[in-house]
Short mmCIF file of C-alpha atoms in Angstrom, two decimals:
data_model
loop_
_atom_site.label_atom_id
_atom_site.label_comp_id
_atom_site.label_asym_id
_atom_site.label_seq_id
_atom_site.Cartn_x
_atom_site.Cartn_y
_atom_site.Cartn_z
CA UNK A 1 6.69 5.63 15.58
CA UNK A 2 8.71 7.06 18.45
CA UNK A 3 7.45 7.23 22.07
CA UNK A 4 6.83 10.99 22.04
CA UNK A 5 4.69 10.72 18.91
CA UNK A 6 2.84 7.58 20.01
CA UNK A 7 -0.48 9.09 21.22
CA UNK A 8 -0.94 11.23 18.13
CA UNK A 9 0.31 8.53 15.78
CA UNK A 10 -2.06 5.90 17.14
CA UNK A 11 -4.95 8.30 16.74
CA UNK A 12 -3.98 9.02 13.13
CA UNK A 13 -3.04 5.52 12.02
CA UNK A 14 -5.02 3.03 14.02
CA UNK A 15 -8.56 2.84 12.69
CA UNK A 16 -9.06 -0.75 13.81
CA UNK A 17 -8.70 -2.62 17.09
CA UNK A 18 -5.08 -2.37 18.19
CA UNK A 19 -5.73 -3.99 21.52
CA UNK A 20 -4.17 -0.93 23.13
CA UNK A 21 -6.26 0.34 26.01
CA UNK A 22 -5.54 3.72 27.57
CA UNK A 23 -3.61 1.92 30.30
CA UNK A 24 -1.47 0.05 27.79
CA UNK A 25 -0.79 3.22 25.82
CA UNK A 26 0.37 4.98 28.97
CA UNK A 27 2.54 2.00 29.91
CA UNK A 28 4.07 1.95 26.42
CA UNK A 29 4.94 5.62 26.51
CA UNK A 30 6.90 5.15 29.72
CA UNK A 31 8.47 1.74 29.06
CA UNK A 32 9.74 2.60 25.56
CA UNK A 33 11.74 5.51 26.97
CA UNK A 34 13.27 3.18 29.56
CA UNK A 35 13.95 0.65 26.83
CA UNK A 36 15.84 3.26 24.81
CA UNK A 37 17.90 4.23 27.85
CA UNK A 38 18.68 0.70 29.03
CA UNK A 39 19.72 -0.64 25.62
CA UNK A 40 21.33 2.65 24.56
CA UNK A 41 19.41 2.81 21.32
CA UNK A 42 19.63 5.95 19.21
CA UNK A 43 15.85 5.76 18.92
CA UNK A 44 13.02 3.33 19.59
CA UNK A 45 10.02 2.75 17.35
CA UNK A 46 6.78 1.10 18.39
CA UNK A 47 6.15 -1.34 15.54
CA UNK A 48 2.73 -2.69 16.48
CA UNK A 49 1.31 -5.97 17.69
CA UNK A 50 0.66 -9.56 16.61
CA UNK A 51 -2.37 -11.20 18.13
CA UNK A 52 -2.22 -14.73 19.46
CA UNK A 53 -4.68 -17.21 20.96
CA UNK A 54 -3.61 -16.67 24.56
CA UNK A 55 -1.97 -13.27 24.36
CA UNK A 56 -0.77 -10.40 22.18
CA UNK A 57 2.82 -9.59 21.33
CA UNK A 58 3.62 -5.87 21.42
CA UNK A 59 6.66 -5.14 19.26
CA UNK A 60 9.31 -2.43 19.49
CA UNK A 61 12.38 -1.82 17.34
CA UNK A 62 15.65 -0.28 18.47
CA UNK A 63 17.78 1.62 15.96
CA UNK A 64 21.31 2.98 15.87
CA UNK A 65 22.79 5.97 13.99
CA UNK A 66 22.58 4.15 10.62
CA UNK A 67 18.89 3.59 9.94
CA UNK A 68 19.68 0.98 7.29
CA UNK A 69 21.59 -1.21 9.75
CA UNK A 70 19.84 -4.29 11.18
CA UNK A 71 17.36 -3.34 13.86
CA UNK A 72 17.00 -4.85 17.29
CA UNK A 73 13.52 -6.25 17.82
CA UNK A 74 11.86 -6.72 21.17
CA UNK A 75 8.50 -7.97 22.35
CA UNK A 76 6.34 -7.48 25.41
CA UNK A 77 3.21 -9.25 26.62
CA UNK A 78 2.18 -6.44 28.96
CA UNK A 79 3.68 -3.24 27.44
CA UNK A 80 6.01 -2.95 30.44
CA UNK A 81 8.58 -5.77 30.41
CA UNK A 82 10.54 -6.32 27.19
CA UNK A 83 12.52 -9.27 25.83
CA UNK A 84 15.05 -9.12 23.00
CA UNK A 85 14.32 -11.30 19.98
CA UNK A 86 17.11 -13.11 18.11
CA UNK A 87 18.06 -11.74 14.68
CA UNK A 88 15.93 -13.16 11.86
CA UNK A 89 17.75 -15.60 9.60
CA UNK A 90 16.85 -16.93 6.17
CA UNK A 91 16.20 -20.34 7.72
CA UNK A 92 13.82 -18.84 10.29
CA UNK A 93 11.83 -17.08 7.58
CA UNK A 94 11.60 -20.28 5.50
CA UNK A 95 10.52 -22.33 8.50
CA UNK A 96 7.94 -19.76 9.60
CA UNK A 97 6.42 -19.78 6.11
CA UNK A 98 5.58 -23.48 6.59
CA UNK A 99 3.54 -22.91 9.73
CA UNK A 100 -0.22 -22.67 9.78
CA UNK A 101 -2.59 -21.53 12.46
CA UNK A 102 -2.59 -18.57 14.80
CA UNK A 103 0.22 -17.55 17.09
CA UNK A 104 -0.23 -18.94 20.59
CA UNK A 105 0.90 -15.85 22.46
CA UNK A 106 3.46 -17.94 24.33
CA UNK A 107 7.10 -17.32 23.27
CA UNK A 108 8.24 -20.68 24.71
CA UNK A 109 5.70 -22.65 22.67
CA UNK A 110 7.25 -25.10 20.17
CA UNK A 111 5.58 -26.17 16.94
CA UNK A 112 6.08 -29.77 15.87
CA UNK A 113 6.80 -30.74 12.28
CA UNK A 114 3.34 -32.29 12.08
CA UNK A 115 1.88 -28.82 12.58
CA UNK A 116 3.58 -27.25 9.57
CA UNK A 117 1.97 -26.95 6.18
CA UNK A 118 4.43 -28.86 4.02
CA UNK A 119 4.33 -32.00 1.90
CA UNK A 120 7.30 -34.31 2.38
CA UNK A 121 9.61 -31.32 2.77
CA UNK A 122 12.84 -32.74 4.20
CA UNK A 123 14.92 -29.58 4.04
CA UNK A 124 14.38 -28.87 7.71
CA UNK A 125 14.64 -32.39 9.05
CA UNK A 126 17.85 -33.12 10.91
CA UNK A 127 19.08 -36.71 11.29
CA UNK A 128 15.57 -38.03 10.90
CA UNK A 129 14.34 -36.07 13.93
CA UNK A 130 11.11 -34.13 13.89
CA UNK A 131 11.50 -30.41 13.44
CA UNK A 132 10.47 -28.08 16.23
CA UNK A 133 10.11 -24.35 15.70
CA UNK A 134 10.00 -21.95 18.62
CA UNK A 135 7.25 -19.35 18.54
CA UNK A 136 9.89 -16.75 19.38
CA UNK A 137 11.64 -17.55 16.08
CA UNK A 138 8.35 -17.53 14.20
CA UNK A 139 7.59 -14.12 15.68
CA UNK A 140 10.80 -12.42 14.56
CA UNK A 141 10.59 -14.08 11.13
CA UNK A 142 7.06 -12.75 10.66
CA UNK A 143 8.11 -9.23 11.68
CA UNK A 144 10.94 -9.47 9.15
CA UNK A 145 8.54 -10.55 6.41
CA UNK A 146 6.12 -7.72 7.12
CA UNK A 147 8.87 -5.10 7.26
CA UNK A 148 10.27 -6.26 3.93
CA UNK A 149 6.88 -6.33 2.24
CA UNK A 150 5.09 -3.28 3.62
CA UNK A 151 7.43 -1.24 5.85
CA UNK A 152 7.38 2.13 4.09
CA UNK A 153 8.56 5.74 4.35
CA UNK A 154 7.74 8.91 2.37
CA UNK A 155 10.07 9.91 -0.45
CA UNK A 156 12.97 12.11 0.71
CA UNK A 157 12.37 11.33 4.40
CA UNK A 158 15.75 9.54 4.57
CA UNK A 159 19.09 10.28 2.93
CA UNK A 160 21.86 7.93 1.89
CA UNK A 161 25.44 9.15 2.30
CA UNK A 162 28.22 8.41 -0.21
CA UNK A 163 29.55 5.87 2.31
CA UNK A 164 26.26 3.98 2.24
CA UNK A 165 24.79 4.81 5.65
CA UNK A 166 21.22 6.10 5.89
CA UNK A 167 20.07 8.98 8.10
CA UNK A 168 16.98 11.07 8.64
CA UNK A 169 16.76 13.94 6.15
CA UNK A 170 16.57 17.07 8.31
CA UNK A 171 15.41 19.07 5.31
CA UNK A 172 12.34 16.89 4.83
CA UNK A 173 9.25 19.01 5.43
CA UNK A 174 6.66 16.52 4.28
CA UNK A 175 5.05 15.65 0.95
CA UNK A 176 2.87 18.14 -0.83
CA UNK A 177 -0.84 17.36 -1.14
CA UNK A 178 -0.31 16.42 -4.78
CA UNK A 179 2.63 14.13 -4.00
CA UNK A 180 0.85 12.52 -1.06
CA UNK A 181 -1.81 11.04 -3.39
CA UNK A 182 0.74 9.08 -5.45
CA UNK A 183 2.11 5.62 -4.64
CA UNK A 184 5.36 6.73 -6.29
CA UNK A 185 5.87 9.10 -3.32
CA UNK A 186 6.32 6.19 -0.90
CA UNK A 187 9.27 3.83 -0.67
CA UNK A 188 9.83 0.36 0.73
CA UNK A 189 12.44 0.70 3.46
CA UNK A 190 14.30 -2.46 2.53
CA UNK A 191 16.94 -3.55 0.01
CA UNK A 192 15.73 -2.36 -3.44
CA UNK A 193 14.99 -4.83 -6.22
CA UNK A 194 13.29 -2.89 -9.02
CA UNK A 195 15.71 0.03 -8.75
CA UNK A 196 18.64 -2.21 -9.69
CA UNK A 197 16.88 -3.20 -12.91
CA UNK A 198 16.30 0.37 -14.10
CA UNK A 199 18.28 1.61 -17.09
CA UNK A 200 20.74 4.49 -16.84
CA UNK A 201 18.22 6.65 -18.69
CA UNK A 202 15.50 5.83 -16.13
CA UNK A 203 17.90 6.66 -13.31
CA UNK A 204 18.91 9.98 -14.85
CA UNK A 205 16.18 11.94 -13.07
CA UNK A 206 16.69 10.22 -9.73
CA UNK A 207 18.63 11.74 -6.86
CA UNK A 208 20.89 8.93 -5.52
CA UNK A 209 20.87 10.46 -2.05
CA UNK A 210 17.07 10.24 -1.68
CA UNK A 211 15.84 7.91 -4.46
CA UNK A 212 17.75 4.81 -3.39
CA UNK A 213 14.74 2.58 -2.63
CA UNK A 214 11.87 0.95 -4.54
CA UNK A 215 8.61 2.88 -4.73
CA UNK A 216 5.20 1.31 -4.16
CA UNK A 217 3.92 2.14 -7.65
CA UNK A 218 5.27 -1.08 -9.18
CA UNK A 219 4.25 -3.42 -6.36
CA UNK A 220 2.94 -6.80 -7.49
CA UNK A 221 0.08 -7.49 -7.50
CA UNK A 222 -1.23 -4.09 -8.53
CA UNK A 223 -4.01 -2.75 -6.37
CA UNK A 224 -2.56 -4.10 -3.14
CA UNK A 225 -2.56 -0.63 -1.53
CA UNK A 226 -5.33 1.83 -0.79
CA UNK A 227 -4.58 5.56 -0.51
CA UNK A 228 -7.12 7.75 1.27
CA UNK A 229 -7.32 11.18 2.81
CA UNK A 230 -8.86 11.08 6.26
CA UNK A 231 -9.44 13.39 9.25
CA UNK A 232 -11.07 15.98 7.04
CA UNK A 233 -8.44 15.62 4.31
CA UNK A 234 -5.55 16.47 6.64
CA UNK A 235 -4.00 12.98 6.82
CA UNK A 236 -3.13 10.57 4.04
CA UNK A 237 -3.50 6.92 5.05
CA UNK A 238 -2.12 3.93 3.14
CA UNK A 239 -3.34 0.43 3.96
CA UNK A 240 -2.02 -2.87 2.70
CA UNK A 241 -4.64 -5.26 1.33
CA UNK A 242 -2.16 -8.13 1.51
CA UNK A 243 -0.96 -7.70 5.08
CA UNK A 244 -4.24 -6.63 6.62
CA UNK A 245 -3.55 -4.58 9.72
CA UNK A 246 -0.67 -2.55 8.26
CA UNK A 247 -1.52 1.15 8.25
CA UNK A 248 0.81 3.98 7.24
CA UNK A 249 -0.04 7.63 7.89
CA UNK A 250 1.45 10.95 6.84
CA UNK A 251 0.37 14.51 7.53
CA UNK A 252 1.30 16.37 4.30
CA UNK A 253 3.56 19.40 4.63
CA UNK A 254 4.82 18.14 8.02
CA UNK A 255 7.40 15.67 9.31
CA UNK A 256 4.69 13.47 10.81
CA UNK A 257 4.57 9.94 9.39
CA UNK A 258 4.82 6.35 10.50
CA UNK A 259 3.25 2.94 10.28
CA UNK A 260 1.79 0.41 12.63
CA UNK A 261 0.87 -3.22 12.14
CA UNK A 262 -1.78 -4.90 14.23
CA UNK A 263 -2.99 -8.25 13.00
CA UNK A 264 -2.54 -12.00 13.10
CA UNK A 265 0.72 -12.14 11.15
CA UNK A 266 -0.74 -13.71 8.02
CA UNK A 267 -0.72 -12.50 4.43
CA UNK A 268 -4.26 -12.27 3.04
CA UNK A 269 -4.13 -14.92 0.31
CA UNK A 270 -7.69 -14.29 -0.84
CA UNK A 271 -6.62 -10.81 -1.94
CA UNK A 272 -3.50 -12.22 -3.63
CA UNK A 273 -5.54 -14.71 -5.62
CA UNK A 274 -8.09 -12.04 -6.54
CA UNK A 275 -5.40 -9.66 -7.86
CA UNK A 276 -3.61 -12.39 -9.81
CA UNK A 277 -6.83 -13.20 -11.74
CA UNK A 278 -6.87 -9.72 -13.28
#
């Protein structure tokens, strides 16, 4: 969600404790605009927050003209001063998946190999030395995981050009009330997997300029999303039951939509195990 839309978006999307006091919300509104200017981003989105033992990371993402290009990710501990995170790598994501326990809230903190949840896994040992993982790397890897799994947009909100770049669809006027109830009306904003496996016949009714992503309707496990109308039926809200704390909102028949994550950075395995039993 962009700075100008932040107050309304937080009111629509954040039903839980975001840790954002009125002072922090005011600070965010001002600092995100400065962030956009200083880094010369095309736009800045407030992504949400990850709660740690000694502090909370507030996350922003900077984007360029091509919305599908890798995003710059930044964090703040006070909603005023921002630090740029390194790009997430495959190795970072694999290492972060081994860690257990809450974030510390200290970007300089280093996790020792003894603190990771792995059994005789030597892939990340170098020359017999114990592995250390910086919390900063764990943070960006977790953001990457969450974006891949549950970062979503409404259908037709973005367009893909013949050259492959992705831009906001200026003709998008929002989903209808009927469309807004369906998981098929929402797309994962990440590299598609299921779409590539569709037959030519299945793709015949798809518009390649707008239907270039995977929809939520075939997410595994099934039942990992809730869809509800709130605020007197004027706002549709999707919540992930796997990544608790991820909330997406959309006001049907308008351009208003966005998502925010506010949680501990862990997938809810109890829900995964429950879904896999059925």
